[in-house]
mmCIF file with all atom_site columns, C-alpha atoms in Angstrom:
data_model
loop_
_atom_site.group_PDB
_atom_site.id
_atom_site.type_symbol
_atom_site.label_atom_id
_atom_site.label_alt_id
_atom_site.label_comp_id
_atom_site.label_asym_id
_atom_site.label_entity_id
_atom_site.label_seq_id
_atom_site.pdbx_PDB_ins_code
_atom_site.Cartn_x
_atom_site.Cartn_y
_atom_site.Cartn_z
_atom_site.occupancy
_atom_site.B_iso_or_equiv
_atom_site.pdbx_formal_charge
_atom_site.auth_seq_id
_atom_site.auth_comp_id
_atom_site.auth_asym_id
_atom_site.auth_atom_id
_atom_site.pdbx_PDB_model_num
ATOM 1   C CA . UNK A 1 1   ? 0.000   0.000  0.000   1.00 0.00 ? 1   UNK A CA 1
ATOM 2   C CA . UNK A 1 2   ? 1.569   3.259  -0.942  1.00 0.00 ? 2   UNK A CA 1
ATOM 3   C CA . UNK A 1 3   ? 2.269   6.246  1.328   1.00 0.00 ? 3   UNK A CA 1
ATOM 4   C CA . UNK A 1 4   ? -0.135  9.053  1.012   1.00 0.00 ? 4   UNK A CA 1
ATOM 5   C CA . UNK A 1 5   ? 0.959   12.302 -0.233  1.00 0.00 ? 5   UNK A CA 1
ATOM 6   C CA . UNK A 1 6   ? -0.021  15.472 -1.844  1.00 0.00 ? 6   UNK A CA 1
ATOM 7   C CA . UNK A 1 7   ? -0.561  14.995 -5.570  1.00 0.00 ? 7   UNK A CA 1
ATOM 8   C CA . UNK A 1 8   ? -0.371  16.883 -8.854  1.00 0.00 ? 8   UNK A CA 1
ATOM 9   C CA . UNK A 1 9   ? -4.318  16.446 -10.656 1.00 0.00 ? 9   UNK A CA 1
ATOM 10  C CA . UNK A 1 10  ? -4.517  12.851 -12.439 1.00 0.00 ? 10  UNK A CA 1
ATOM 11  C CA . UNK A 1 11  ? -6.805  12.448 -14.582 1.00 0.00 ? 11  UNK A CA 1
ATOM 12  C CA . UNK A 1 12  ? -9.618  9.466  -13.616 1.00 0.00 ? 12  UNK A CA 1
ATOM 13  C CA . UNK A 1 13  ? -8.934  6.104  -15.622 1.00 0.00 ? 13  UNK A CA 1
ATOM 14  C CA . UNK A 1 14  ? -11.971 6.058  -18.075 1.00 0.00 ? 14  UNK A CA 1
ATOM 15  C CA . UNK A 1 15  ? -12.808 9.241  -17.449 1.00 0.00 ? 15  UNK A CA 1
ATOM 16  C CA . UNK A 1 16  ? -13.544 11.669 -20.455 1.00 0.00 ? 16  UNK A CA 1
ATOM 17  C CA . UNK A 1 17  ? -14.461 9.111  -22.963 1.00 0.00 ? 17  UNK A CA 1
ATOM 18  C CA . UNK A 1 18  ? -17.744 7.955  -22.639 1.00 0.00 ? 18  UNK A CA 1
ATOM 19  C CA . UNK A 1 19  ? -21.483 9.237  -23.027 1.00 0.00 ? 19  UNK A CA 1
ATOM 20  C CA . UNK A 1 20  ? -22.439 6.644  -20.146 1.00 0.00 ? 20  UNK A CA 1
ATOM 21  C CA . UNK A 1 21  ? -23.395 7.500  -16.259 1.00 0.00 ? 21  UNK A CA 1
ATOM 22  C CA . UNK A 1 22  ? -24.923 4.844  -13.440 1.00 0.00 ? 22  UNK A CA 1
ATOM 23  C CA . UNK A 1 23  ? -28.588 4.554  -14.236 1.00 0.00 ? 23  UNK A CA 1
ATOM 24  C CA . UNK A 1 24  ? -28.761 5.798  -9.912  1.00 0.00 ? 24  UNK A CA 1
ATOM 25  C CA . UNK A 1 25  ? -28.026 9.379  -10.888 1.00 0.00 ? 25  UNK A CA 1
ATOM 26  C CA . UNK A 1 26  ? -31.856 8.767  -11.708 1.00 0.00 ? 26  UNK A CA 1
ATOM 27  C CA . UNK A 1 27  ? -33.222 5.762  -10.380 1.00 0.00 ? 27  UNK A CA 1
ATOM 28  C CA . UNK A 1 28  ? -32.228 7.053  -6.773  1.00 0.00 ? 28  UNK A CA 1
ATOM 29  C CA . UNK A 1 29  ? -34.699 10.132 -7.559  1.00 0.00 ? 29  UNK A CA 1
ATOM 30  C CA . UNK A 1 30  ? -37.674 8.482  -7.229  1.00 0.00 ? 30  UNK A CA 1
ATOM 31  C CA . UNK A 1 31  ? -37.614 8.036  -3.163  1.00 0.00 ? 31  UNK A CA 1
ATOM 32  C CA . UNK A 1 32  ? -36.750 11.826 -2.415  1.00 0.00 ? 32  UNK A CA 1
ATOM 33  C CA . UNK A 1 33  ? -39.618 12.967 -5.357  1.00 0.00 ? 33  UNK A CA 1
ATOM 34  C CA . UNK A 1 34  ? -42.587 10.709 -3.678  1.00 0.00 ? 34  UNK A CA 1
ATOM 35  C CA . UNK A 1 35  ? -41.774 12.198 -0.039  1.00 0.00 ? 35  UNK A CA 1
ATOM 36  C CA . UNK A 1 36  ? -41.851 15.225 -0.812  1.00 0.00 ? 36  UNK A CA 1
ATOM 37  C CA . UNK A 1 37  ? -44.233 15.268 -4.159  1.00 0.00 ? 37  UNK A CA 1
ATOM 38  C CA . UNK A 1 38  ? -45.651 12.252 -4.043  1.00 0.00 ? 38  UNK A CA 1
ATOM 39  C CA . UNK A 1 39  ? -45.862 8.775  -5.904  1.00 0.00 ? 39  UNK A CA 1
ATOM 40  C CA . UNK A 1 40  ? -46.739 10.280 -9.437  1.00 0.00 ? 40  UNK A CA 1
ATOM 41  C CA . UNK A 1 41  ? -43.747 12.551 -9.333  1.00 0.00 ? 41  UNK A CA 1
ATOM 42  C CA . UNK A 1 42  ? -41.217 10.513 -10.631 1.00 0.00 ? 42  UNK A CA 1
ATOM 43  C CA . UNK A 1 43  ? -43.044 9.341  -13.507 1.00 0.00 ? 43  UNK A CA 1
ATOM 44  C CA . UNK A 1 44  ? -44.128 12.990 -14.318 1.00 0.00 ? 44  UNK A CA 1
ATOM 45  C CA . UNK A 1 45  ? -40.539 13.812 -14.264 1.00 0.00 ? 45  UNK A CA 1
ATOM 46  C CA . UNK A 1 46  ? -39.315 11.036 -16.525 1.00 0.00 ? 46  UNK A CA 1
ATOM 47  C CA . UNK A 1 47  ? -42.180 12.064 -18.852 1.00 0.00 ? 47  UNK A CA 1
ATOM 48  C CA . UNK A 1 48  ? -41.273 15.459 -18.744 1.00 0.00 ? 48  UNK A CA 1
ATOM 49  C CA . UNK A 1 49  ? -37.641 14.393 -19.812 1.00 0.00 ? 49  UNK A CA 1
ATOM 50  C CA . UNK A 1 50  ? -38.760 12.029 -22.420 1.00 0.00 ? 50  UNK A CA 1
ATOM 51  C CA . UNK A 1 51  ? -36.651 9.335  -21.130 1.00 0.00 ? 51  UNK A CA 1
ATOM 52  C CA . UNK A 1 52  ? -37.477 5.794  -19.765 1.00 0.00 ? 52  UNK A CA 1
ATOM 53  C CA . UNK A 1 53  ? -36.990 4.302  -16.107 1.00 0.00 ? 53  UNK A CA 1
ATOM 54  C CA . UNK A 1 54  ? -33.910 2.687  -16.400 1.00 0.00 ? 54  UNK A CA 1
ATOM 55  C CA . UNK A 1 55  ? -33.699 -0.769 -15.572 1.00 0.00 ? 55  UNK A CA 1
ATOM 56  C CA . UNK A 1 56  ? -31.139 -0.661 -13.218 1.00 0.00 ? 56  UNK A CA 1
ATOM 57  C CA . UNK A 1 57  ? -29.139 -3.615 -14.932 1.00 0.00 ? 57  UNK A CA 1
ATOM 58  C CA . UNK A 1 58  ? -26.891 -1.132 -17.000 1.00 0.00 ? 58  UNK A CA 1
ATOM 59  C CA . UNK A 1 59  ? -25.362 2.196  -17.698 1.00 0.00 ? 59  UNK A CA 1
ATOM 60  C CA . UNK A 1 60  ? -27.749 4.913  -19.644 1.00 0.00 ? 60  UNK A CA 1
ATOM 61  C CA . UNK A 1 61  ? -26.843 7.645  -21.860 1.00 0.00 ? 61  UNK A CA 1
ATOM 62  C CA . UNK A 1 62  ? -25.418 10.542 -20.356 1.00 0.00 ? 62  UNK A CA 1
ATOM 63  C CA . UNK A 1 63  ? -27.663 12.839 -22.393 1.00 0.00 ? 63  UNK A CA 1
ATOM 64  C CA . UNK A 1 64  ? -30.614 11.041 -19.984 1.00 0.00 ? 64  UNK A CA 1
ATOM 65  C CA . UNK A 1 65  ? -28.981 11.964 -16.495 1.00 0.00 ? 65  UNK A CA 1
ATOM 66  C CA . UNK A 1 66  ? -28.970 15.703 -18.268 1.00 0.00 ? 66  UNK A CA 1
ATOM 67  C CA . UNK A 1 67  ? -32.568 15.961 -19.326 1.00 0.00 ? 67  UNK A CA 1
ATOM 68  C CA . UNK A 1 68  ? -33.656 14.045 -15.823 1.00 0.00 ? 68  UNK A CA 1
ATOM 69  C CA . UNK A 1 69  ? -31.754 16.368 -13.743 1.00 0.00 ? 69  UNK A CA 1
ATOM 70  C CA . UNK A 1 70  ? -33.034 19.716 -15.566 1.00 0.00 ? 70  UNK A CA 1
ATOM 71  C CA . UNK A 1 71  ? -36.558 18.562 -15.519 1.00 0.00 ? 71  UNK A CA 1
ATOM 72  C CA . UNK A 1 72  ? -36.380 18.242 -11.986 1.00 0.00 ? 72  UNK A CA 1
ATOM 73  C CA . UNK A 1 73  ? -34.835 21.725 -11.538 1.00 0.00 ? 73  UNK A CA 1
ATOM 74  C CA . UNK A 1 74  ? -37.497 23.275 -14.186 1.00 0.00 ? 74  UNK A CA 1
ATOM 75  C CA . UNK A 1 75  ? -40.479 21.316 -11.880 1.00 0.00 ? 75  UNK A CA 1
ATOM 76  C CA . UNK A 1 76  ? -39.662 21.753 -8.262  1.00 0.00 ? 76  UNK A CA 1
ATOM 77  C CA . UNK A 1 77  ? -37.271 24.564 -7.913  1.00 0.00 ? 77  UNK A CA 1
ATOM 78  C CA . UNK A 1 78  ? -37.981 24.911 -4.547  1.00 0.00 ? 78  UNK A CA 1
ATOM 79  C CA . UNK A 1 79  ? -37.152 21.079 -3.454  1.00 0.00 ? 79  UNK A CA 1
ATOM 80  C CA . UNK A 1 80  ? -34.454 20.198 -6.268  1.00 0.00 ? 80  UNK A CA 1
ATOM 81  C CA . UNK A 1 81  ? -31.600 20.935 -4.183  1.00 0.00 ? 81  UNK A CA 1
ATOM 82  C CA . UNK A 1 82  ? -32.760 18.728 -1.551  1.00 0.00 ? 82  UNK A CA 1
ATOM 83  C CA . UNK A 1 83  ? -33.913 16.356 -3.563  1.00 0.00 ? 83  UNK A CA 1
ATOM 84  C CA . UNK A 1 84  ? -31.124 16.112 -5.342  1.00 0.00 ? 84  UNK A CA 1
ATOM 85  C CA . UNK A 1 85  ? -29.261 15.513 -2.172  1.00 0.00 ? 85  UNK A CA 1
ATOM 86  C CA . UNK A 1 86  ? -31.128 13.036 -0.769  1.00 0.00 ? 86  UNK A CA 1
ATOM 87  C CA . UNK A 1 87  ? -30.774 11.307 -4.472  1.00 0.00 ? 87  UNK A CA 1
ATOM 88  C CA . UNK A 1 88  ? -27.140 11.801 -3.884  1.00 0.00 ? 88  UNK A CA 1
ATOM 89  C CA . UNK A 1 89  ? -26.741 9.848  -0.692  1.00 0.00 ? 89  UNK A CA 1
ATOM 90  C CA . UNK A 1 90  ? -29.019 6.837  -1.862  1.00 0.00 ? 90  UNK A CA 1
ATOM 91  C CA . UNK A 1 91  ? -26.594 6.436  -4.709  1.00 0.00 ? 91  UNK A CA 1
ATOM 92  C CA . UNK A 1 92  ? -23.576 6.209  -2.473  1.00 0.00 ? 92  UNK A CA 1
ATOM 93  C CA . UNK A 1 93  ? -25.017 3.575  -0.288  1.00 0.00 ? 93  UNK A CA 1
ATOM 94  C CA . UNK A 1 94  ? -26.378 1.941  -3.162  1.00 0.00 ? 94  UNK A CA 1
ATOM 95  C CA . UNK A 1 95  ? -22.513 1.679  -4.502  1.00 0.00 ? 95  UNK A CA 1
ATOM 96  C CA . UNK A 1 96  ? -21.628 1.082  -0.617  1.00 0.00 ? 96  UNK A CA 1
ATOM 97  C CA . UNK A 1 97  ? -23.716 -2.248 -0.177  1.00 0.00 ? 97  UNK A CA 1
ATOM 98  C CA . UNK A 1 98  ? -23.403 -3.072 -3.888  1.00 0.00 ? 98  UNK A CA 1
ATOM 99  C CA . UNK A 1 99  ? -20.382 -2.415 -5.205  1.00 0.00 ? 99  UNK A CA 1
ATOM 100 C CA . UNK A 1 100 ? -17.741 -2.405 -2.273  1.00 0.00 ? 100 UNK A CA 1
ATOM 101 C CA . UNK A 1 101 ? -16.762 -5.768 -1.052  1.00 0.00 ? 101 UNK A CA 1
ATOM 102 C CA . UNK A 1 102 ? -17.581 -6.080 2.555   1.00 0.00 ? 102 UNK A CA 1
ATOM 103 C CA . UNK A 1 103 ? -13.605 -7.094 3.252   1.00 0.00 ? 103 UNK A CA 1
ATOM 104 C CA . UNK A 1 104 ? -12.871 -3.623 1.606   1.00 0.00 ? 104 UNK A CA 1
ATOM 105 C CA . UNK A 1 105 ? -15.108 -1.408 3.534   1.00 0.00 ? 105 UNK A CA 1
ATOM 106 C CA . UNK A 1 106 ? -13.939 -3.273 6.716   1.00 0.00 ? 106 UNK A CA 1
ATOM 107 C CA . UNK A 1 107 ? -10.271 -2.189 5.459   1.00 0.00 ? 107 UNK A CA 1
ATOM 108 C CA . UNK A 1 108 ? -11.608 1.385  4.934   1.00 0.00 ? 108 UNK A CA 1
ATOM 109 C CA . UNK A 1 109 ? -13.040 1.702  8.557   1.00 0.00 ? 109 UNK A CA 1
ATOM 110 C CA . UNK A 1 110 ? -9.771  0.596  10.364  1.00 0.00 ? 110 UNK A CA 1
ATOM 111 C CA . UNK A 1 111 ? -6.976  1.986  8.186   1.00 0.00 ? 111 UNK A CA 1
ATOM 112 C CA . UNK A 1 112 ? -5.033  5.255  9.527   1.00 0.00 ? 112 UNK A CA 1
ATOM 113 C CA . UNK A 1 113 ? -7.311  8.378  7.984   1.00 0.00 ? 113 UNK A CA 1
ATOM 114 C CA . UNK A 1 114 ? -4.192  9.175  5.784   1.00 0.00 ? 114 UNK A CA 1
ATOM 115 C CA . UNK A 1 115 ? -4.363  5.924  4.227   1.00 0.00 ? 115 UNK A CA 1
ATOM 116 C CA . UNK A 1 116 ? -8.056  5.483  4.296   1.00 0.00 ? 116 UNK A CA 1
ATOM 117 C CA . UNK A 1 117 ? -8.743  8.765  2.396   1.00 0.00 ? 117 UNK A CA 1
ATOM 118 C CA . UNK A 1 118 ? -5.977  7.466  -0.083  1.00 0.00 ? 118 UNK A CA 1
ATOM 119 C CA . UNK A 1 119 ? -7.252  4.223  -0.697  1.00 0.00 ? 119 UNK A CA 1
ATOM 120 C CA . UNK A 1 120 ? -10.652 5.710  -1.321  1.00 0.00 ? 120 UNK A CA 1
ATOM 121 C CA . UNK A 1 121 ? -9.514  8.939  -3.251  1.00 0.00 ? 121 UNK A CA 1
ATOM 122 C CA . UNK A 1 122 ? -8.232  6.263  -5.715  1.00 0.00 ? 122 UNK A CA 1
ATOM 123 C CA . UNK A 1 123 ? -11.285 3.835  -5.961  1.00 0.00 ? 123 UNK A CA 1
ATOM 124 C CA . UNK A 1 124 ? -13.527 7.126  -6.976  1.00 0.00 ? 124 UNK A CA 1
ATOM 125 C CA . UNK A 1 125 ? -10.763 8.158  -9.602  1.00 0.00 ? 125 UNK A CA 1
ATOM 126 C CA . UNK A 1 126 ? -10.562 4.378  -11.183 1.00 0.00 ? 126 UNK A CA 1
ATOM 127 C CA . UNK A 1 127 ? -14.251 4.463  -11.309 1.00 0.00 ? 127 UNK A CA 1
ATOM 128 C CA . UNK A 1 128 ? -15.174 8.376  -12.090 1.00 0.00 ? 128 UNK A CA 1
ATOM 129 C CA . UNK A 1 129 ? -16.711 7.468  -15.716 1.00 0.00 ? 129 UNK A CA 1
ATOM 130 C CA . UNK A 1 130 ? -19.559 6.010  -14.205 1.00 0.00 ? 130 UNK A CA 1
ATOM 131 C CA . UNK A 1 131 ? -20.475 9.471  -12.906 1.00 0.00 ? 131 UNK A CA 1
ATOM 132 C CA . UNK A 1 132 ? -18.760 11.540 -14.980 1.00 0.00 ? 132 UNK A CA 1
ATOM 133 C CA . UNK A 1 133 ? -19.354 10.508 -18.526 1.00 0.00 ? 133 UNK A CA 1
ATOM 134 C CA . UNK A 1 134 ? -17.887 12.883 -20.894 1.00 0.00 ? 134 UNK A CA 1
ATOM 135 C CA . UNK A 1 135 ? -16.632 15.081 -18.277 1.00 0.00 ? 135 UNK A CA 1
ATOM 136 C CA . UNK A 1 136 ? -12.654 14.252 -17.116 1.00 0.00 ? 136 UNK A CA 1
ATOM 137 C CA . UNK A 1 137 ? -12.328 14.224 -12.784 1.00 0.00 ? 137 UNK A CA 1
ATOM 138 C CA . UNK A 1 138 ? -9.034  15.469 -10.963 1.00 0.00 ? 138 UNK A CA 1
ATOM 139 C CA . UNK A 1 139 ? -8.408  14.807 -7.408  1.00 0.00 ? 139 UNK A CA 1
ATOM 140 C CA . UNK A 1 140 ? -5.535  16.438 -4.738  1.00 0.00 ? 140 UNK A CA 1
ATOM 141 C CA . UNK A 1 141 ? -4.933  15.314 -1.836  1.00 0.00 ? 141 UNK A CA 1
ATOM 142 C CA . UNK A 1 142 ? -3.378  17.476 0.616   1.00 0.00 ? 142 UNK A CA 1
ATOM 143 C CA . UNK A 1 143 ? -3.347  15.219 4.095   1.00 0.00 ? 143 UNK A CA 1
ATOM 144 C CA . UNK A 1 144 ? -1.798  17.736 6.245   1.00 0.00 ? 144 UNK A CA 1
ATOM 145 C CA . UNK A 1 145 ? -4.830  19.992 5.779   1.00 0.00 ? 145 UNK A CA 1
ATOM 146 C CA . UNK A 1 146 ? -7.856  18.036 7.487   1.00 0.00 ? 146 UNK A CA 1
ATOM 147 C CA . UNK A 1 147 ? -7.111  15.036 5.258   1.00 0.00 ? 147 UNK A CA 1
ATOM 148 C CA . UNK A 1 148 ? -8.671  17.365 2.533   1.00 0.00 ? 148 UNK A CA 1
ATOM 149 C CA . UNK A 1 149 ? -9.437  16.170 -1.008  1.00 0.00 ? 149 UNK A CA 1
ATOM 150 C CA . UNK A 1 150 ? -10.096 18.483 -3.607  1.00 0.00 ? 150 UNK A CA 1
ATOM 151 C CA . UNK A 1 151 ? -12.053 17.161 -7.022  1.00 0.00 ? 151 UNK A CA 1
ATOM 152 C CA . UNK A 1 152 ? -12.990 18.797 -9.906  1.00 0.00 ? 152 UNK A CA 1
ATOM 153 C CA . UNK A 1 153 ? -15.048 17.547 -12.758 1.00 0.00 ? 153 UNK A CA 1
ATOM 154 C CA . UNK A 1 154 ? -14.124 19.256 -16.145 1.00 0.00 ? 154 UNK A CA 1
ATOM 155 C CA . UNK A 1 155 ? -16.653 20.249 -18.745 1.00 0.00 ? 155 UNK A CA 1
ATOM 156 C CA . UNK A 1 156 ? -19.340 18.289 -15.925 1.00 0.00 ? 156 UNK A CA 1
ATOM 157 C CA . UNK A 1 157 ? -21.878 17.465 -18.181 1.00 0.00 ? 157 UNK A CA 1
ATOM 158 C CA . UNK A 1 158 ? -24.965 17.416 -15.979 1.00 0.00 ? 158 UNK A CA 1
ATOM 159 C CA . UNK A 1 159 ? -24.137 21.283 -14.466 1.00 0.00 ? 159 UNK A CA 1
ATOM 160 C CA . UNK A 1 160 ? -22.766 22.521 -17.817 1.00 0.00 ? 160 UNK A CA 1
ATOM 161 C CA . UNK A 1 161 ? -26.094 23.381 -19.846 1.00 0.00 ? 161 UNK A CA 1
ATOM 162 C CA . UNK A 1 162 ? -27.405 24.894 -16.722 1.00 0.00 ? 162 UNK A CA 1
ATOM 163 C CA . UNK A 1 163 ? -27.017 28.795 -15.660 1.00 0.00 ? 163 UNK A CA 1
ATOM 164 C CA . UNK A 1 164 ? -26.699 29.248 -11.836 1.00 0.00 ? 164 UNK A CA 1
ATOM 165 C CA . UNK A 1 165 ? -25.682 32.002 -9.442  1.00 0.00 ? 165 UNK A CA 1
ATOM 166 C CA . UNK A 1 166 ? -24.336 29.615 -7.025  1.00 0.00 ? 166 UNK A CA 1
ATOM 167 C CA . UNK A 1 167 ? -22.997 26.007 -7.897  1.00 0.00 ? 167 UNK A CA 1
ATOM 168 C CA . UNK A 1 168 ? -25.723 23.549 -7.902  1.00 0.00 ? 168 UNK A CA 1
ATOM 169 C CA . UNK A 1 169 ? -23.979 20.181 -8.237  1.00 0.00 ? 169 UNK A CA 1
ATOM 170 C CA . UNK A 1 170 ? -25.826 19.087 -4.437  1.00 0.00 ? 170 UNK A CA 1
ATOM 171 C CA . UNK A 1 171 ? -25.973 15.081 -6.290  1.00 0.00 ? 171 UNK A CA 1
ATOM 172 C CA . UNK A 1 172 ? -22.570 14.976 -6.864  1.00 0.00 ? 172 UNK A CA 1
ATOM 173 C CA . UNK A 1 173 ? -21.593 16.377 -3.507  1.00 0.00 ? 173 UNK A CA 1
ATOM 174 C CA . UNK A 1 174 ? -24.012 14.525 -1.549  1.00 0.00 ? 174 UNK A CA 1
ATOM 175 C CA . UNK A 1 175 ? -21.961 11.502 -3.249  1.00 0.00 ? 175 UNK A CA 1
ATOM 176 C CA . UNK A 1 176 ? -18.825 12.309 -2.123  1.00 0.00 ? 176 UNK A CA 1
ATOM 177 C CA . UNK A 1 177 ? -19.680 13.471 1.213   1.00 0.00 ? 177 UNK A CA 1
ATOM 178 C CA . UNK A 1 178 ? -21.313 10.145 2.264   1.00 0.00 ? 178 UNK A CA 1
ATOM 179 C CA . UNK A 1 179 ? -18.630 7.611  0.301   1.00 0.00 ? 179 UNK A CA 1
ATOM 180 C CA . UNK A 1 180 ? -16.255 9.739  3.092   1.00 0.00 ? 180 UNK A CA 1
ATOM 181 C CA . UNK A 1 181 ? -18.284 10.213 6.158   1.00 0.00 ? 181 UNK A CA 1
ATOM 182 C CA . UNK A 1 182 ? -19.706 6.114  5.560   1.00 0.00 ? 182 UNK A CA 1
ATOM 183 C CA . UNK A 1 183 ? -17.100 4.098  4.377   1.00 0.00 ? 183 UNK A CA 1
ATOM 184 C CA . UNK A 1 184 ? -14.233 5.462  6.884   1.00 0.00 ? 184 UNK A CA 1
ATOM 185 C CA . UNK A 1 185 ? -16.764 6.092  9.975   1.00 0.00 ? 185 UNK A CA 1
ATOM 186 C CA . UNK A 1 186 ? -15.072 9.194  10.472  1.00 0.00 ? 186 UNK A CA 1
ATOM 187 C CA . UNK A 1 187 ? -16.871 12.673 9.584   1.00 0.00 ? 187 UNK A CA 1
ATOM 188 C CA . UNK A 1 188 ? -16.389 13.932 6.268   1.00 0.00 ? 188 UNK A CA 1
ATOM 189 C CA . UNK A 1 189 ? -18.531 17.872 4.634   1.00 0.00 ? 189 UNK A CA 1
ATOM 190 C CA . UNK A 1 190 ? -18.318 17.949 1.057   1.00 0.00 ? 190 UNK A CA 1
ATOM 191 C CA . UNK A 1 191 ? -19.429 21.435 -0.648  1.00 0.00 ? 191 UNK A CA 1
ATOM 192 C CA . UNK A 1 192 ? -18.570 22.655 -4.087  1.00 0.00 ? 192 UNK A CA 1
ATOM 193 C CA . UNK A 1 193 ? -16.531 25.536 -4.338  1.00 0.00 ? 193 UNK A CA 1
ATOM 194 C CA . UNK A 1 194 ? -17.283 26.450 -8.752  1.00 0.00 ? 194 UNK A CA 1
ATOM 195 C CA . UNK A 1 195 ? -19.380 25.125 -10.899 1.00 0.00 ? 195 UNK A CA 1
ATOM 196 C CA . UNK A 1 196 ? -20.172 24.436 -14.784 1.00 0.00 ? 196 UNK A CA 1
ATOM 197 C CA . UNK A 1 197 ? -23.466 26.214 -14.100 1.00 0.00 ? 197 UNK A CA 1
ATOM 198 C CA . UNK A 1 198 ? -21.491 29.296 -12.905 1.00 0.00 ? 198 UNK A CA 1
ATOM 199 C CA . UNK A 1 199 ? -18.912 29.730 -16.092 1.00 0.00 ? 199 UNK A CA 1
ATOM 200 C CA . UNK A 1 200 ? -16.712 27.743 -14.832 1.00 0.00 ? 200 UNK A CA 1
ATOM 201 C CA . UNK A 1 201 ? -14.468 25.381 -16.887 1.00 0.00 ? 201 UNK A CA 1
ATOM 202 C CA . UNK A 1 202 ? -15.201 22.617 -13.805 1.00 0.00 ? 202 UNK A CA 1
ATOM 203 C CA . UNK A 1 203 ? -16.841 21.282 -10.965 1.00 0.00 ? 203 UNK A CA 1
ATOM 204 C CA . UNK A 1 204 ? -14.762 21.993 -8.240  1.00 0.00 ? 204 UNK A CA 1
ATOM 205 C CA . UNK A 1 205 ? -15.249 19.824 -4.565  1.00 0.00 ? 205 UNK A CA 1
ATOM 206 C CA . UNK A 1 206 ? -13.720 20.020 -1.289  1.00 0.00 ? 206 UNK A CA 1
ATOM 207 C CA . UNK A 1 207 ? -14.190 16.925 0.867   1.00 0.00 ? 207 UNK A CA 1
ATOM 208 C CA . UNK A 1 208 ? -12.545 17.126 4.354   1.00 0.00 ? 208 UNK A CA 1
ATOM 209 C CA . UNK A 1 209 ? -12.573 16.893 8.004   1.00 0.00 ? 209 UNK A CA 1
ATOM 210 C CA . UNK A 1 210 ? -13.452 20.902 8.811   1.00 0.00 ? 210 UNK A CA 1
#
């Protein structure tokens, strides 16, 4: 296992050459939209989007995750952001309990922090195209500084068709905030710093222990 220490931006194996994202960036929608709308609203959104429910079983055009996550801005406003959030944290415990071997998220719990936020940092890079599609992600991690990772997503693909005074990526964040806080059972805040929806060339994230 390698030492941890601070790191010029790599670029995210996979990353930046695909039109693919994890049909959860919409299937994990549907919970937060029936609390607070109620049980038509997910439907109505996917109608709205002219897309289909995903099936779950594989990865959907990116172009999908776009329309799905502008229809829900265009509908509720009001309750995207925490919807959106709430959509965020479903997908990383989906990807917790279904995609990280339980011998691996043991690992993750007892490991130093350095290491832990290392091991981790990488896992997200190796598998970024499955959230990031066409967009690239970039990580740093500085471990003198609260263990703090910074990520950014270039040319973001869900934010960049959007036009935002403040960045609005709360999916992606709530992602990365819970992978951290969950899988090393140690508390981790996520918040993005720019955005694609600002002007901004990427989506920029701070993950740390502050």
């Amino acid at each position: 296992m390698s030492t941890l220490r601070a790191t010029r931006p790599v670029p995210s194996i996979g990353s930046g050459n695909r039109d693919r994202i994890g049909p959860n960036a919409i299937l994990q929608l549907d919970a937060p939209l029936s609390h607070h709308i109620g049980d038509r609203a997910n439907p109505n959104l996917l109608e709205a989007a002219g897309i289909p429910l995903p099936t779950g079983e594989e990865m959907i055009p990116q172009q999908h995750v776009v329309r799905a996550h502008a229809a829900l801005l265009d509908a509720h406003p009001k309750l995207a952001a925490t919807i959106a959030t709430e959509a965020g944290v479903g997908t990383a415990h989906y990807i917790i309990e279904n995609r990280i071997p339980p011998p691996a998220r043991t690992l993750l719990r007892y490991l130093p922090t350095p290491l832990a936020v290392a091991q981790l940092t990488k896992a997200i890079q190796r598998h970024a195209w499955t959230f990031c599609g066409t967009g690239r992600l970039t990580a740093h991690i500085q471990p003198f500084a609260s263990h703090r990772v910074e990520f950014a997503i270039w040319n973001n693909p869900i934010a960049r068709g959007r036009c935002a005074p403040h960045p609005s990526c709360h999916w992606h964040r709530a992602v990365f905030e819970t992978l951290y806080s969950t899988l090393l059972a140690r508390p981790f805040h996520a918040r993005e710093i720019a955005c694609c929806s600002c002007g901004e060339a990427a989506c920029r994230f701070v993950v740390d222990q502050s």
